[in-house]
């Protein structure tokens, strides 16, 4: 169903497709909340609903999708906190929540959307992230999520791509994260990357996120990254 011009809502009836393994409806114009009955898909391994106009939050019981390996909801108009139950999906390898959109109605019919780091997923990264030991990629950039990076992230030993720039995540980088940087989060062979707001803030101030092991740094205020220069 991906790469079409489908519009309208995603029906709650999707939860009755109990043998569904792959849900790929990305790159459409679907405008609806993420169906709560999605959590009934116990055998689903991939959910690709990115680049639509989905809104509201992730269902609280998403942890029921115990076979889920890949969840991509980026470039939607979603908000709220990352549910605690998500951190119980031990098979999860990919979590893409970046570039949340702010959409406005135009002429009463169409919607104009653009990425806005002041709207989107909020709250913090839970200490329960250490449960996701198979996690390889975590993209939450361009969201107002804040707090600090918990030391438990060091338990995600397969993590090779981490984007936490253009967020409100502050404080020094935990040692455990830099140890992952030495193992997998490196730029050798263009495989591992770690982006954070570790550039001097507003060009002259101390970095918003103090980190000496990132592969690319961004300015928290101006939103400019080293890779953009």
Coordinates of N, CA and C in Angstrom, one line a residue:
X1 N 0.8 -1.2 0.0 CA 0.0 0.0 0.0 C 0.8 1.3 0.0
X2 N 2.1 1.2 0.0 CA 3.0 2.3 0.1 C 3.2 3.0 -1.2
X3 N 3.6 4.3 -1.1 CA 3.9 5.1 -2.3 C 2.7 5.3 -3.2
X4 N 1.6 5.6 -2.6 CA 0.4 5.9 -3.4 C -0.2 7.3 -2.9
X5 N -1.4 7.5 -3.2 CA -2.0 8.8 -2.8 C -3.2 8.5 -1.9
X6 N -3.2 7.4 -1.2 CA -4.3 7.0 -0.4 C -4.5 8.1 0.7
X7 N -5.8 8.4 0.9 CA -6.1 9.4 2.0 C -7.1 8.8 2.9
X8 N -7.6 9.6 3.8 CA -8.6 9.1 4.8 C -8.0 8.5 6.0
X9 N -8.7 7.7 6.7 CA -8.3 7.1 8.0 C -7.9 5.7 7.9
X10 N -7.0 5.3 8.9 CA -6.7 3.9 9.0 C -7.7 3.3 10.0
X11 N -8.4 2.3 9.5 CA -9.5 1.7 10.2 C -9.0 0.9 11.4
X12 N -9.8 0.9 12.5 CA -9.6 0.1 13.7 C -9.6 -1.4 13.3
X13 N -10.3 -1.7 12.2 CA -10.4 -3.1 11.7 C -9.0 -3.7 11.4
X14 N -8.0 -2.9 11.2 CA -6.7 -3.4 10.9 C -6.3 -4.4 12.0
X15 N -6.8 -4.2 13.2 CA -6.4 -5.0 14.3 C -6.9 -6.5 14.2
X16 N -7.8 -6.7 13.2 CA -8.4 -8.0 13.1 C -7.5 -8.9 12.1
X17 N -6.5 -8.3 11.5 CA -5.6 -9.0 10.6 C -4.6 -9.7 11.4
X18 N -5.0 -10.8 12.1 CA -4.1 -11.4 13.1 C -2.9 -12.1 12.5
X19 N -2.9 -12.4 11.2 CA -1.7 -13.0 10.7 C -0.8 -12.1 9.8
X20 N -1.1 -10.8 9.9 CA -0.4 -9.8 9.2 C 1.1 -9.7 9.7
X21 N 2.0 -9.8 8.8 CA 3.4 -9.7 9.2 C 4.0 -8.4 8.9
X22 N 3.7 -7.8 7.7 CA 4.3 -6.5 7.3 C 3.1 -5.5 7.0
X23 N 3.1 -4.4 7.7 CA 2.2 -3.3 7.5 C 3.0 -2.1 6.9
X24 N 2.9 -2.0 5.6 CA 3.7 -0.9 4.9 C 2.7 0.0 4.1
X25 N 2.4 1.1 4.7 CA 1.5 2.1 4.1 C 2.1 3.5 4.2
X26 N 3.4 3.5 4.0 CA 4.1 4.8 4.1 C 4.0 5.6 2.8
X27 N 4.3 6.8 2.8 CA 4.3 7.7 1.7 C 2.9 7.8 1.0
X28 N 1.9 8.1 1.9 CA 0.6 8.3 1.5 C 0.1 9.6 2.1
X29 N -1.2 9.8 2.1 CA -1.8 11.0 2.7 C -2.9 10.6 3.8
X30 N -2.6 9.5 4.5 CA -3.5 9.0 5.5 C -3.5 10.0 6.7
X31 N -4.7 10.4 7.1 CA -4.8 11.3 8.2 C -5.8 10.8 9.2
X32 N -5.2 10.3 10.3 CA -6.0 9.7 11.4 C -5.1 9.4 12.5
X33 N -5.6 9.1 13.7 CA -4.8 8.6 14.8 C -4.3 7.2 14.5
X34 N -3.2 6.8 15.1 CA -2.7 5.5 15.0 C -3.8 4.6 15.7
X35 N -4.3 3.6 15.0 CA -5.4 2.8 15.6 C -5.0 2.1 16.8
X36 N -5.8 2.2 17.9 CA -5.5 1.5 19.1 C -5.5 0.0 18.9
X37 N -6.3 -0.5 18.0 CA -6.4 -2.0 17.8 C -5.2 -2.5 17.0
X38 N -4.3 -1.6 16.7 CA -3.0 -2.0 16.0 C -2.3 -3.0 17.0
X39 N -2.5 -2.8 18.3 CA -1.7 -3.6 19.2 C -2.2 -5.1 19.2
X40 N -3.3 -5.4 18.5 CA -3.7 -6.8 18.5 C -2.9 -7.6 17.4
X41 N -2.0 -6.9 16.7 CA -1.3 -7.6 15.7 C 0.0 -8.2 16.3
X42 N -0.2 -9.4 16.9 CA 0.8 -10.1 17.6 C 1.9 -10.6 16.8
X43 N 1.7 -10.9 15.5 CA 2.7 -11.5 14.6 C 3.3 -10.5 13.7
X44 N 2.9 -9.2 13.8 CA 3.5 -8.2 12.9 C 4.9 -7.8 13.3
X45 N 5.8 -7.8 12.3 CA 7.2 -7.5 12.5 C 7.6 -6.1 12.0
X46 N 6.9 -5.6 11.1 CA 7.2 -4.3 10.6 C 5.9 -3.4 10.5
X47 N 6.0 -2.2 11.0 CA 5.0 -1.2 10.8 C 5.6 0.1 10.2
X48 N 5.3 0.3 9.0 CA 5.8 1.5 8.2 C 4.6 2.4 7.9
X49 N 4.4 3.4 8.7 CA 3.4 4.4 8.5 C 4.0 5.8 8.4
X50 N 5.2 5.9 8.1 CA 5.9 7.2 8.0 C 5.5 8.0 6.7
X51 N 5.7 9.3 6.8 CA 5.3 10.2 5.7 C 3.9 10.1 5.3
X52 N 3.0 10.2 6.4 CA 1.6 10.4 6.2 C 1.2 11.6 7.0
X53 N 0.0 11.7 7.5 CA -0.5 12.8 8.3 C -1.2 12.2 9.6
X54 N -0.5 11.1 10.1 CA -1.0 10.5 11.3 C -0.8 11.5 12.5
X55 N -1.7 11.5 13.4 CA -1.6 12.4 14.6 C -2.0 11.7 15.9
X56 N -1.9 12.4 17.0 CA -2.1 11.9 18.3 C -0.9 11.0 18.7
X57 N -1.1 10.1 19.7 CA 0.1 9.4 20.3 C 0.2 7.9 19.9
X58 N 1.2 7.3 20.4 CA 1.4 5.9 20.2 C 0.6 5.2 21.2
X59 N -0.2 4.1 20.8 CA -1.1 3.4 21.7 C -0.3 2.9 23.0
X60 N -0.9 3.1 24.1 CA -0.2 2.8 25.4 C 0.2 1.3 25.5
X61 N -0.6 0.4 24.8 CA -0.4 -1.0 24.9 C 0.4 -1.6 23.7
X62 N 1.2 -0.7 23.1 CA 2.0 -1.2 21.9 C 2.9 -2.3 22.3
X63 N 3.3 -2.4 23.6 CA 4.1 -3.5 24.0 C 3.6 -4.9 23.8
X64 N 2.2 -5.0 23.5 CA 1.6 -6.2 23.2 C 2.1 -6.8 21.8
X65 N 2.7 -6.0 21.0 CA 3.2 -6.4 19.7 C 4.5 -7.0 19.9
X66 N 4.6 -8.2 20.5 CA 5.8 -8.8 20.9 C 6.8 -9.2 19.8
X67 N 6.3 -9.4 18.6 CA 7.1 -9.7 17.5 C 7.7 -8.5 16.7
X68 N 7.3 -7.3 17.1 CA 7.6 -6.1 16.3 C 9.1 -5.9 16.4
X69 N 9.7 -5.8 15.2 CA 11.1 -5.5 15.0 C 11.4 -4.1 14.5
X70 N 10.5 -3.6 13.7 CA 10.8 -2.3 13.0 C 9.6 -1.4 13.1
X71 N 9.7 -0.3 13.8 CA 8.6 0.7 13.9 C 9.0 2.0 13.3
X72 N 8.4 2.5 12.3 CA 8.8 3.7 11.6 C 7.5 4.6 11.5
X73 N 7.5 5.7 12.3 CA 6.4 6.6 12.4 C 6.8 8.0 12.1
X74 N 8.0 8.2 11.6 CA 8.6 9.5 11.4 C 7.8 10.3 10.3
X75 N 8.0 11.6 10.4 CA 7.3 12.5 9.5 C 5.8 12.4 9.5
X76 N 5.3 12.4 10.7 CA 3.8 12.5 10.9 C 3.6 13.6 11.9
X77 N 2.3 13.8 12.3 CA 2.0 14.8 13.2 C 1.7 14.2 14.6
X78 N 2.5 13.3 15.0 CA 2.3 12.6 16.3 C 2.8 13.3 17.5
X79 N 2.3 13.1 18.6 CA 2.7 13.8 19.9 C 2.6 12.8 21.0
X80 N 2.8 13.3 22.2 CA 2.8 12.4 23.4 C 4.1 11.8 23.8
X81 N 4.1 11.1 24.8 CA 5.3 10.4 25.3 C 5.5 9.0 24.7
X82 N 6.7 8.5 24.7 CA 6.9 7.1 24.2 C 6.4 6.2 25.4
X83 N 5.4 5.4 25.1 CA 4.8 4.5 26.1 C 5.9 3.6 26.8
X84 N 5.7 3.4 28.1 CA 6.6 2.5 28.8 C 6.6 1.1 28.2
X85 N 5.4 0.7 27.7 CA 5.3 -0.7 27.2 C 6.1 -0.9 26.0
X86 N 6.5 0.1 25.2 CA 7.3 0.0 24.0 C 8.7 -0.6 24.4
X87 N 9.1 -0.3 25.6 CA 10.5 -0.7 26.0 C 10.5 -2.2 26.4
X88 N 9.3 -2.8 26.3 CA 9.2 -4.3 26.6 C 9.3 -5.1 25.3
X89 N 9.3 -4.5 24.2 CA 9.4 -5.2 22.9 C 10.8 -5.6 22.6
X90 N 11.2 -6.7 23.1 CA 12.6 -7.1 23.2 C 13.2 -7.5 21.8
X91 N 12.3 -7.7 20.8 CA 12.8 -7.9 19.4 C 13.0 -6.7 18.6
X92 N 12.6 -5.5 19.2 CA 12.7 -4.3 18.4 C 14.1 -3.9 18.0
X93 N 14.3 -3.7 16.8 CA 15.6 -3.3 16.2 C 15.7 -1.9 15.7
X94 N 14.6 -1.4 15.2 CA 14.6 -0.1 14.5 C 13.4 0.7 15.1
X95 N 13.7 1.9 15.6 CA 12.7 2.8 16.1 C 12.9 4.2 15.5
X96 N 12.1 4.6 14.6 CA 12.2 5.8 13.8 C 11.0 6.8 14.2
X97 N 11.3 7.8 14.9 CA 10.3 8.7 15.4 C 10.6 10.2 15.1
X98 N 11.6 10.4 14.2 CA 12.1 11.7 13.9 C 11.3 12.6 13.1
X99 N 11.6 13.9 13.1 CA 11.0 14.9 12.1 C 9.5 14.9 12.2
X100 N 9.0 15.1 13.4 CA 7.6 15.2 13.6 C 7.1 16.5 12.9
X101 N 5.9 16.4 12.3 CA 5.4 17.5 11.5 C 4.4 18.4 12.3
X102 N 4.4 19.7 11.9 CA 3.3 20.6 12.3 C 2.5 20.9 11.1
X103 N 1.2 20.6 11.2 CA 0.3 20.7 10.0 C -0.7 21.8 10.3
X104 N -1.0 22.6 9.3 CA -2.1 23.6 9.3 C -3.0 23.4 8.1
X105 N -4.3 23.6 8.4 CA -5.3 23.5 7.3 C -5.2 24.7 6.4
X106 N -5.2 24.5 5.1 CA -5.1 25.6 4.1 C -6.4 25.6 3.3
X107 N -7.0 26.7 3.3 CA -8.3 26.9 2.5 C -9.3 25.9 2.9
X108 N -9.3 25.4 4.1 CA -10.4 24.5 4.6 C -10.4 23.1 4.0
X109 N -9.4 22.8 3.2 CA -9.4 21.5 2.6 C -8.0 20.8 2.7
X110 N -7.0 21.4 2.2 CA -5.7 20.8 2.2 C -4.9 21.1 3.5
X111 N -3.9 20.4 3.8 CA -3.0 20.6 5.0 C -1.6 20.9 4.5
X112 N -1.0 21.9 5.1 CA 0.4 22.2 4.8 C 1.2 21.8 6.0
X113 N 2.2 20.9 5.8 CA 3.0 20.4 6.9 C 4.5 20.6 6.8
X114 N 5.2 20.9 7.9 CA 6.6 21.0 7.9 C 7.2 20.5 9.2
X115 N 8.4 20.1 9.2 CA 9.1 19.6 10.5 C 9.3 20.7 11.4
X116 N 9.0 20.5 12.7 CA 9.1 21.5 13.8 C 9.5 20.8 15.0
X117 N 10.7 21.2 15.5 CA 11.3 20.5 16.7 C 10.6 20.9 18.0
X118 N 9.7 21.9 17.9 CA 8.9 22.3 19.1 C 7.6 21.5 19.3
X119 N 7.3 20.7 18.3 CA 6.1 19.8 18.5 C 6.5 18.4 18.2
X120 N 5.7 17.5 18.8 CA 6.0 16.1 18.6 C 6.2 15.3 19.9
X121 N 7.0 14.3 19.8 CA 7.2 13.4 21.0 C 7.9 14.2 22.1
X122 N 7.3 14.1 23.3 CA 7.8 14.8 24.5 C 8.3 13.7 25.5
X123 N 8.4 14.2 26.8 CA 8.8 13.3 27.8 C 10.3 13.1 27.8
X124 N 10.8 11.9 28.2 CA 12.2 11.6 28.2 C 12.4 10.1 27.6
X125 N 13.7 9.8 27.5 CA 14.1 8.4 27.1 C 14.1 7.7 28.5
X126 N 13.3 6.6 28.5 CA 13.2 5.9 29.8 C 14.4 5.1 30.1
X127 N 14.6 4.9 31.4 CA 15.7 4.0 31.8 C 15.5 2.6 31.3
X128 N 14.3 2.3 31.0 CA 13.9 0.9 30.5 C 14.5 0.6 29.1
X129 N 15.1 1.6 28.5 CA 15.6 1.4 27.1 C 16.7 0.3 27.1
X130 N 17.2 0.0 28.3 CA 18.2 -1.0 28.4 C 17.6 -2.4 28.1
X131 N 16.3 -2.5 28.1 CA 15.6 -3.8 27.7 C 15.7 -4.1 26.2
X132 N 15.9 -3.0 25.4 CA 15.9 -3.2 24.0 C 17.3 -3.6 23.5
X133 N 17.8 -4.8 23.9 CA 19.1 -5.2 23.6 C 19.4 -5.5 22.2
X134 N 18.4 -5.6 21.3 CA 18.6 -5.8 19.9 C 18.5 -4.5 19.1
X135 N 18.3 -3.4 19.8 CA 18.1 -2.1 19.1 C 19.3 -1.7 18.3
X136 N 19.1 -1.4 17.0 CA 20.2 -1.0 16.2 C 20.2 0.4 15.8
X137 N 19.0 1.0 15.7 CA 18.8 2.4 15.3 C 17.7 3.1 16.1
X138 N 18.1 4.3 16.6 CA 17.1 5.1 17.4 C 17.2 6.5 16.8
X139 N 16.1 6.9 16.2 CA 16.0 8.2 15.6 C 14.9 9.0 16.3
X140 N 15.2 10.0 17.1 CA 14.2 10.8 17.7 C 14.5 12.3 17.5
X141 N 15.3 12.6 16.6 CA 15.7 14.0 16.3 C 14.5 14.8 15.8
X142 N 14.6 16.1 16.0 CA 13.5 17.1 15.6 C 12.2 16.8 16.4
X143 N 12.3 16.6 17.7 CA 11.2 16.5 18.6 C 11.5 17.2 19.9
X144 N 10.5 17.6 20.7 CA 10.8 18.3 22.0 C 11.1 17.4 23.1
X145 N 11.4 16.1 22.9 CA 11.7 15.2 23.9 C 12.9 15.7 24.7
X146 N 13.0 15.5 26.0 CA 14.0 16.2 26.8 C 14.7 15.2 27.8
X147 N 15.1 15.8 28.9 CA 15.8 15.0 29.9 C 17.2 14.7 29.6
X148 N 17.7 13.5 30.0 CA 19.1 13.2 29.7 C 19.1 11.8 29.1
X149 N 20.2 11.4 28.6 CA 20.4 10.0 28.1 C 20.7 9.1 29.2
X150 N 19.8 8.1 29.5 CA 20.1 7.3 30.7 C 21.3 6.4 30.5
X151 N 22.0 6.1 31.5 CA 23.2 5.2 31.4 C 22.8 3.8 30.9
X152 N 21.5 3.4 31.1 CA 21.1 2.1 30.7 C 21.2 1.9 29.2
X153 N 21.4 3.0 28.4 CA 21.5 2.8 27.0 C 22.8 2.0 26.6
X154 N 23.7 1.9 27.6 CA 24.9 1.1 27.3 C 24.6 -0.3 27.2
X155 N 23.4 -0.8 27.6 CA 23.0 -2.2 27.4 C 22.6 -2.5 26.0
X156 N 22.3 -1.4 25.2 CA 21.9 -1.6 23.8 C 23.2 -1.8 22.9
X157 N 23.9 -2.9 23.1 CA 25.2 -3.1 22.5 C 25.2 -3.2 21.0
X158 N 24.0 -3.4 20.4 CA 24.0 -3.5 18.9 C 23.7 -2.1 18.3
X159 N 23.5 -1.1 19.1 CA 23.1 0.2 18.6 C 24.2 0.8 17.7
X160 N 23.9 1.1 16.5 CA 24.9 1.7 15.6 C 24.5 3.0 15.0
X161 N 23.2 3.4 15.2 CA 22.8 4.7 14.6 C 21.9 5.4 15.7
X162 N 22.3 6.6 16.1 CA 21.6 7.3 17.2 C 21.5 8.8 16.8
X163 N 20.3 9.3 16.6 CA 20.1 10.7 16.3 C 19.2 11.3 17.4
X164 N 19.9 12.1 18.2 CA 19.2 12.8 19.3 C 19.3 14.3 19.1
X165 N 19.8 14.8 18.0 CA 19.9 16.2 17.8 C 18.6 16.9 17.5
X166 N 18.6 18.2 17.7 CA 17.4 19.1 17.5 C 16.3 18.6 18.5
X167 N 16.7 18.3 19.7 CA 15.7 17.9 20.8 C 16.1 18.7 22.0
X168 N 15.4 18.5 23.1 CA 15.7 19.1 24.4 C 16.5 18.2 25.3
X169 N 17.1 17.2 24.7 CA 18.0 16.3 25.5 C 19.3 17.0 25.9
X170 N 19.5 17.1 27.1 CA 20.7 18.0 27.6 C 21.6 17.2 28.5
X171 N 22.5 17.9 29.1 CA 23.5 17.3 30.0 C 24.6 16.6 29.3
X172 N 25.6 16.1 30.1 CA 26.7 15.5 29.5 C 26.4 14.1 29.0
X173 N 27.1 13.6 28.0 CA 26.9 12.3 27.5 C 27.4 11.3 28.5
X174 N 26.6 10.3 28.8 CA 27.1 9.3 29.8 C 28.2 8.5 29.2
X175 N 29.1 8.0 30.1 CA 30.3 7.2 29.7 C 29.8 6.0 28.9
X176 N 28.7 5.4 29.3 CA 28.2 4.2 28.7 C 27.9 4.4 27.2
X177 N 27.4 5.6 26.9 CA 27.1 6.0 25.5 C 28.4 6.1 24.7
X178 N 29.4 6.7 25.3 CA 30.7 6.9 24.5 C 31.4 5.5 24.3
X179 N 31.2 4.6 25.3 CA 31.7 3.2 25.1 C 31.0 2.6 23.9
X180 N 29.7 2.8 23.7 CA 29.1 2.3 22.5 C 29.6 3.0 21.3
X181 N 29.9 4.2 21.4 CA 30.6 4.9 20.3 C 31.8 4.3 19.8
X182 N 32.6 3.8 20.8 CA 33.9 3.2 20.5 C 33.6 1.8 19.8
X183 N 32.5 1.2 20.1 CA 32.2 -0.1 19.6 C 31.5 -0.1 18.2
X184 N 30.3 0.6 18.2 CA 29.5 0.5 17.0 C 29.2 1.9 16.5
X185 N 29.0 2.9 17.4 CA 28.6 4.2 16.9 C 29.8 5.1 16.4
X186 N 30.3 4.6 15.3 CA 31.4 5.3 14.7 C 31.2 5.5 13.2
X187 N 32.0 6.3 12.6 CA 31.7 6.6 11.2 C 32.6 5.8 10.2
X188 N 33.3 4.8 10.7 CA 34.1 4.0 9.8 C 33.3 3.3 8.8
X189 N 33.6 3.4 7.6 CA 32.9 2.7 6.5 C 31.5 3.3 6.4
X190 N 31.3 4.5 7.0 CA 30.0 5.2 6.9 C 28.8 4.3 7.5
X191 N 29.1 3.5 8.5 CA 28.1 2.6 9.1 C 27.5 3.2 10.3
X192 N 28.3 3.6 11.3 CA 27.8 4.1 12.5 C 27.8 5.6 12.6
X193 N 26.7 6.2 13.2 CA 26.6 7.6 13.3 C 25.9 8.0 14.6
X194 N 26.3 9.0 15.2 CA 25.8 9.5 16.5 C 25.7 11.1 16.4
X195 N 24.5 11.6 16.3 CA 24.3 13.0 16.2 C 23.6 13.5 17.5
X196 N 24.1 14.7 17.9 CA 23.6 15.3 19.1 C 23.8 16.8 19.0
X197 N 23.2 17.6 20.0 CA 23.4 19.0 20.0 C 24.6 19.4 20.8
X198 N 25.8 19.0 20.3 CA 27.0 19.2 21.0 C 27.9 20.3 20.4
X199 N 27.3 21.0 19.5 CA 28.0 22.2 18.9 C 27.8 23.4 19.9
X200 N 28.8 24.3 20.0 CA 28.5 25.5 20.8 C 27.2 26.1 20.6
X201 N 26.4 26.2 21.7 CA 25.0 26.7 21.5 C 24.9 28.1 21.1
X202 N 24.1 28.4 20.1 CA 24.0 29.8 19.6 C 25.4 30.3 19.2
X203 N 26.2 29.4 18.7 CA 27.5 29.7 18.2 C 28.6 30.0 19.2
X204 N 28.2 30.6 20.4 CA 29.2 31.1 21.3 C 29.1 30.5 22.7
X205 N 28.0 29.9 23.1 CA 27.8 29.4 24.4 C 28.2 27.9 24.5
X206 N 28.2 27.4 25.8 CA 28.5 26.0 26.0 C 27.5 25.1 25.2
X207 N 27.9 23.9 24.8 CA 27.0 23.0 24.1 C 25.8 22.6 24.9
X208 N 24.7 22.5 24.3 CA 23.5 22.0 25.0 C 23.7 20.6 25.5
X209 N 24.3 19.8 24.7 CA 24.6 18.4 25.1 C 26.1 18.2 25.0
X210 N 26.8 18.2 26.1 CA 28.2 18.0 26.2 C 28.6 16.6 25.8
X211 N 29.4 16.5 24.7 CA 29.7 15.2 24.2 C 31.0 15.3 23.4
X212 N 32.0 14.4 23.7 CA 33.2 14.4 23.0 C 33.4 13.2 22.2
X213 N 32.3 12.4 22.0 CA 32.4 11.2 21.2 C 31.4 11.1 20.1
X214 N 30.7 12.2 19.8 CA 29.7 12.2 18.7 C 30.4 12.3 17.4
X215 N 29.7 11.8 16.4 CA 30.2 11.8 15.0 C 29.8 13.1 14.3
X216 N 28.7 13.7 14.8 CA 28.3 15.0 14.2 C 27.6 15.8 15.3
X217 N 27.9 17.1 15.3 CA 27.3 18.0 16.3 C 26.5 19.1 15.6
X218 N 25.4 19.4 16.3 CA 24.5 20.5 15.9 C 24.4 21.6 16.9
X219 N 24.0 22.7 16.5 CA 23.7 23.9 17.4 C 22.3 23.8 17.8
X220 N 22.1 23.7 19.1 CA 20.7 23.6 19.6 C 19.8 24.7 19.2
X221 N 20.3 25.9 19.2 CA 19.5 27.1 18.9 C 19.4 27.4 17.5
X222 N 20.4 27.4 16.7 CA 20.3 27.7 15.3 C 19.9 26.5 14.4
X223 N 20.0 25.3 15.0 CA 19.6 24.0 14.3 C 20.6 23.7 13.2
X224 N 21.8 24.3 13.2 CA 22.8 24.0 12.1 C 23.7 22.9 12.6
X225 N 24.0 22.0 11.8 CA 24.9 20.9 12.1 C 26.2 21.0 11.4
X226 N 27.2 20.4 11.9 CA 28.5 20.4 11.2 C 28.4 19.9 9.8
X227 N 27.6 18.8 9.6 CA 27.5 18.2 8.3 C 26.8 19.2 7.3
X228 N 26.1 20.2 7.9 CA 25.4 21.2 7.0 C 26.4 22.2 6.4
X229 N 27.5 22.4 7.1 CA 28.5 23.5 6.7 C 29.2 23.2 5.4

